[in-house]
C-alpha positions as a Python dict, from the first residue, in 0.01 Angstrom:
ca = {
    (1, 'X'): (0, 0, 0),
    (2, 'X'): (231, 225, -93),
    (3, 'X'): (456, 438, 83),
    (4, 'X'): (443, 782, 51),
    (5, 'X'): (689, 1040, 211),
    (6, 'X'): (413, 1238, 416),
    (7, 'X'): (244, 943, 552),
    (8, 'X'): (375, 1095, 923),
    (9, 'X'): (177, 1375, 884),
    (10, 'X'): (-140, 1193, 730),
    (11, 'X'): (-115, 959, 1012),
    (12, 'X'): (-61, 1184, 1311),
    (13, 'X'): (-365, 1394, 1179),
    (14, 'X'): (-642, 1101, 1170),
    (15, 'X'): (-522, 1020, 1535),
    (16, 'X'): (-573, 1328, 1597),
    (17, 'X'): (-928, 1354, 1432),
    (18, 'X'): (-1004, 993, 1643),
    (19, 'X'): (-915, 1111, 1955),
    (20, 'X'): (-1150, 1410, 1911),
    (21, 'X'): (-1485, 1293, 1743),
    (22, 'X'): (-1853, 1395, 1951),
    (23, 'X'): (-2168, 1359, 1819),
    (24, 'X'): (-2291, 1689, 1702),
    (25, 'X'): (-1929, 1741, 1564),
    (26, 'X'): (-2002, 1384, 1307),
    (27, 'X'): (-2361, 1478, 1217),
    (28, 'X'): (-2234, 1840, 1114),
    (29, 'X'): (-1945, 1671, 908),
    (30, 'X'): (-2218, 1375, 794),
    (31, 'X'): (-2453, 1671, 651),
    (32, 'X'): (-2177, 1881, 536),
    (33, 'X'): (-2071, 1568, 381),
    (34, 'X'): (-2372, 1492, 185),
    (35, 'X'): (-2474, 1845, 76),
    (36, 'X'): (-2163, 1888, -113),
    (37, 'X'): (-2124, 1546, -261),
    (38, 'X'): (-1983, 1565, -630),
    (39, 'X'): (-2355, 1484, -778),
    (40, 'X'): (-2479, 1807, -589),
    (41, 'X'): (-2174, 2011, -676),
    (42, 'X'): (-2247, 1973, -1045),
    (43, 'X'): (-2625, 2045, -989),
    (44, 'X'): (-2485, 2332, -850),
    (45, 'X'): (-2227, 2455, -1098),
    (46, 'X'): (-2485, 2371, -1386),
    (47, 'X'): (-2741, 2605, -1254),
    (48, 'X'): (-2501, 2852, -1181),
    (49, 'X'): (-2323, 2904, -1462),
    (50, 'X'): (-2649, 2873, -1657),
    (51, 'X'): (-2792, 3149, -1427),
    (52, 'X'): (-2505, 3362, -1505),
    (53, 'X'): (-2483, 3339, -1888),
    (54, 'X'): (-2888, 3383, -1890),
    (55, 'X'): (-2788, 3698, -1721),
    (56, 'X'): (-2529, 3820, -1844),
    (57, 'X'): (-2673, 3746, -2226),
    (58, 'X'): (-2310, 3684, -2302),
    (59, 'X'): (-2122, 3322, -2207),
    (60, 'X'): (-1810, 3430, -2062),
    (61, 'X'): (-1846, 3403, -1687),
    (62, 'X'): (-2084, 3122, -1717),
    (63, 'X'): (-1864, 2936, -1911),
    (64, 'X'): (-1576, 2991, -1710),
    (65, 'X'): (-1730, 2854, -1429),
    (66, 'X'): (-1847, 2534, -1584),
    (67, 'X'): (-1453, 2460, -1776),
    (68, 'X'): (-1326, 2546, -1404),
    (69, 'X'): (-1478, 2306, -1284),
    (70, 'X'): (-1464, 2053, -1524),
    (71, 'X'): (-1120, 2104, -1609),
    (72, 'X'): (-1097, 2035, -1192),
    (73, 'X'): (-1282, 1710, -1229),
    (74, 'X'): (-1095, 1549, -1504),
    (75, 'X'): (-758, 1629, -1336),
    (76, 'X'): (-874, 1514, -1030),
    (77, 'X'): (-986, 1172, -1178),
    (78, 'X'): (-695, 1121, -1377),
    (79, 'X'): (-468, 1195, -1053),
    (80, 'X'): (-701, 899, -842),
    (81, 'X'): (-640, 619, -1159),
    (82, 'X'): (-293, 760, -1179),
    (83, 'X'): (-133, 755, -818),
    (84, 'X'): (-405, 456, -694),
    (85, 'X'): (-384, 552, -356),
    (86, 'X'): (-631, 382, -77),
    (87, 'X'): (-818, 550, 173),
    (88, 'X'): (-818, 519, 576),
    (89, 'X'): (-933, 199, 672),
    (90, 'X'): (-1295, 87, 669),
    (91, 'X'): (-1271, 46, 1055),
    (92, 'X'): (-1193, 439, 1107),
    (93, 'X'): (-1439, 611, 860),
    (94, 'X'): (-1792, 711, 987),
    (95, 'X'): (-2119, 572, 797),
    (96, 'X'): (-2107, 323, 512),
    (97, 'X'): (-1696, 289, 399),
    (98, 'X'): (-1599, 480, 78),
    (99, 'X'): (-1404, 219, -90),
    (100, 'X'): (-1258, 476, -417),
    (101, 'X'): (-970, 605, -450),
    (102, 'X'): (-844, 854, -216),
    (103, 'X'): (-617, 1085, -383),
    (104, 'X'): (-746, 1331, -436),
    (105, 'X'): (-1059, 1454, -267),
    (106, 'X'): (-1360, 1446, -516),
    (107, 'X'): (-1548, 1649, -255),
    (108, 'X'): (-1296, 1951, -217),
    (109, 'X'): (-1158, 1952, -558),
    (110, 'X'): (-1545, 2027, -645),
    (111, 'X'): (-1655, 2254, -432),
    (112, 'X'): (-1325, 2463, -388),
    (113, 'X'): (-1311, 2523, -780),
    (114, 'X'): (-1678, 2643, -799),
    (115, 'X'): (-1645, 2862, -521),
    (116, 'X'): (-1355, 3031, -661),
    (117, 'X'): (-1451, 3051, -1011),
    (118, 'X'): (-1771, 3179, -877),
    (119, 'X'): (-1642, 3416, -654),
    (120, 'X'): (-1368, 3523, -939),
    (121, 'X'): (-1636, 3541, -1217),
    (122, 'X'): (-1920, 3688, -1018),
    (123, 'X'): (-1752, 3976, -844),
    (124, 'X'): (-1492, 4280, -946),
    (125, 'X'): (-1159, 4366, -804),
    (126, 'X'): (-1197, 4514, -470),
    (127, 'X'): (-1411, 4462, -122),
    (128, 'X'): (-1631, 4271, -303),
    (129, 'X'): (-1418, 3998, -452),
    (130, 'X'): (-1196, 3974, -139),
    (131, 'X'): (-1505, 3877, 64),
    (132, 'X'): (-1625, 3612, -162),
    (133, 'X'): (-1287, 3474, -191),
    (134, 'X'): (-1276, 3501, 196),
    (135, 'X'): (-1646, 3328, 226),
    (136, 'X'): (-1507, 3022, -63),
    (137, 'X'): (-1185, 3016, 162),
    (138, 'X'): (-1432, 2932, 458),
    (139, 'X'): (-1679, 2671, 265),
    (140, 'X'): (-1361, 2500, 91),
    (141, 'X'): (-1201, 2463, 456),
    (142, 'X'): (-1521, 2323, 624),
    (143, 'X'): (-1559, 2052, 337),
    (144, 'X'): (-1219, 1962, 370),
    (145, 'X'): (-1268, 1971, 741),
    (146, 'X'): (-1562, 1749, 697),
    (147, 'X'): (-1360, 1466, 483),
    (148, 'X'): (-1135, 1440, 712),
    (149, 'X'): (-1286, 1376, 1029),
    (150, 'X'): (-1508, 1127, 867),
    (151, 'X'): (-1211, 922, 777),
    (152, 'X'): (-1276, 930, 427),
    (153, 'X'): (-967, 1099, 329),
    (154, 'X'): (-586, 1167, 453),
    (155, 'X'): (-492, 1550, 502),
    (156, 'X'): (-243, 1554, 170),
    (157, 'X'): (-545, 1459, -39),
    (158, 'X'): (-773, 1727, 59),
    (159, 'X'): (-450, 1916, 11),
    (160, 'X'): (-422, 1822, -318),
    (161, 'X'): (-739, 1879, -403),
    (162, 'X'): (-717, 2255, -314),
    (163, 'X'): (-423, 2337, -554),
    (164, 'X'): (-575, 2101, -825),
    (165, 'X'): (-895, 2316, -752),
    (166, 'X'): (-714, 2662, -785),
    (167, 'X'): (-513, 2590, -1066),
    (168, 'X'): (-763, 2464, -1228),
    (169, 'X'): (-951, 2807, -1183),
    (170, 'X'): (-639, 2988, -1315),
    (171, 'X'): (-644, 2760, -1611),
    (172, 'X'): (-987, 2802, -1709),
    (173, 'X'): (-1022, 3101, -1883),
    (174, 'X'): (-698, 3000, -2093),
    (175, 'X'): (-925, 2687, -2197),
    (176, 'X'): (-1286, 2818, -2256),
    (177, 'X'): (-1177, 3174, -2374),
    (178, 'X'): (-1002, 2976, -2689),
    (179, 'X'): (-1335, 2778, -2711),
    (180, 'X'): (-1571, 3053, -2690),
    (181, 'X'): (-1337, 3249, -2955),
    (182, 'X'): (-1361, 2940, -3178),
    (183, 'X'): (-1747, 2912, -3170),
    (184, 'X'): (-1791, 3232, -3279),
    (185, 'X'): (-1844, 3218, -3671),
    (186, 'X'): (-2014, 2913, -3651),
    (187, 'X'): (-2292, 3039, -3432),
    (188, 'X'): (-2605, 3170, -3603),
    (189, 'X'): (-2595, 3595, -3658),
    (190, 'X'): (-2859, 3620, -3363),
    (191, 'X'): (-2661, 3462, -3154),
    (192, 'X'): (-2340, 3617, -3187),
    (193, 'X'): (-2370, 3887, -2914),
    (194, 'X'): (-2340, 3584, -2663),
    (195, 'X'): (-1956, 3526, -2760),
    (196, 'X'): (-1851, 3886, -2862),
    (197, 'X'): (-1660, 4059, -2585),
    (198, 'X'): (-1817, 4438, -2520),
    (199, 'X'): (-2193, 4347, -2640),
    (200, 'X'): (-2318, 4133, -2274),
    (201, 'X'): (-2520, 4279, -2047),
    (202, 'X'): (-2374, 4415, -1752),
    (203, 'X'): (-2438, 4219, -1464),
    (204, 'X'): (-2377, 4450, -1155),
    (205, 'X'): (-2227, 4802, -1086),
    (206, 'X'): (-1899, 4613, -1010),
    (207, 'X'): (-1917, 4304, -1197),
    (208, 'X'): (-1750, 4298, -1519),
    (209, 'X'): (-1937, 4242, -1888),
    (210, 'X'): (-1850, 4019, -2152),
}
C-alpha cells in the first residue's frame, strides 16, 4: 500500500471511530448507509431534476442538477482508477467488506453534489438558499459521518469527496449552460421555449426562471 502523507490523521481517526462504536450508533450509520448508496442517489437526482425541468417548462435548473452530478461522478471515478488507493481493512469495517477503491467516497461525492446543486438551483439568494445550503451542509456531514464509522472509508477520502462534490457544482453550469446553448437550433420550434432563457415558467416567488 502506498504511503500517503496524511495517513496520521486517517489513522488516528478510525481508532478513534473503534474505540467509540454502540449499537444504535452502527444501525443509524448501516441505514444512513444504504439509503444514500450511489444507485439511490441517482434515482434521486433523476427524479429531481426531471421534476424540476417538468416544472419549470424550461431545462436549466434541471439540467444543472443532473451535469452536477454527473460531472461529480466521473471525476470521482477517474480519481479511484487514478490514485488506487485501498480501503480500511476487512477486519475493521461493519457488514459485508467493501472491497473498491477508497479514494474517494462514492457515497459523499453523490449526495453532497445533489444537495448543493439542489439547494443552489432550487432556491434564490437570501434566507432561503442559506437554509438549504445549511440543511445539504447537515445531510453531506451525516453521510460522511456514516462512511466513516463503518470503516468503509479514511477521513481524507470523504474529504475529498466534498471538494470534488462542490467544485463540481461550481463547474456545472459552465458545462450544461454551453450544452443547453448548443441544442438550441436543433430542437424542434415547439420545443424551443425549454432552452431559451426568459420564456420558463417561474417556479416560486424567489426561485429564479430560465
Amino acid at each position: 500500500m502506498q504511503h500517503y502523507p496524511a495517513a496520521g490523521v486517517d489513522s488516528s481517526t478510525l481508532r478513534w471511530v473503534l474505540d467509540h462504536r454502540t449499537s444504535w450508533a452502527t444501525r443509524s450509520a448501516s441505514a444512513l448507509s444504504t439509503v444514500f448508496a450511489p444507485i439511490w442517489v441517482a434515482i434521486a437526482t433523476v427524479i429531481s431534476a426531471f421534476g424540476l425541468i417538468r416544472r419549470d417548462r424550461c431545462l436549466e435548473r434541471g439540467a444543472r442538477i443532473l451535469g452536477a452530478v454527473m460531472l461529480a461522478g466521473a471525476v470521482a471515478e477517474a480519481l479511484k482508477l487514478g490514485v488506487d488507493r485501498l480501503r480500511p481493512s476487512a477486519i475493521y469495517q461493519v457488514g459485508a467488506p467493501e472491497l473498491t477503491m477508497s479514494f474517494p467516497s462514492g457515497h459523499v461525492t453523490g449526495i453532497c453534489a445533489l444537495v448543493f446543486a439542489a439547494a443552489v438551483a432550487a432556491t434564490a439568494a437570501g434566507g432561503a438558499r442559506i437554509a438549504a445550503i445549511a440543511a445539504a451542509t447537515l445531510v453531506t456531514a451525516a453521510v460522511g459521518a456514516s462512511r466513516l464509522y463503518l470503516g468503509a472509508h479514511w477521513r481524507t477520502d470523504v474529504l475529498a469527496s466534498v471538494g470534488v462534490a462542490l467544485a463540481s457544482v461550481l463547474a456545472a453550469p459552465m458545462v450544461v449552460d454551453p450544452v443547453i446553448e448548443w441544442m438550441r437550433p436543433h430542437l424542434p420550434v415547439r420545443l424551443q421555449p425549454m432552452v431559451d432563457a426568459g420564456e420558463g415558467t417561474q417556479v416560486a416567488e424567489h426561485a429564479s426562471t430560465c
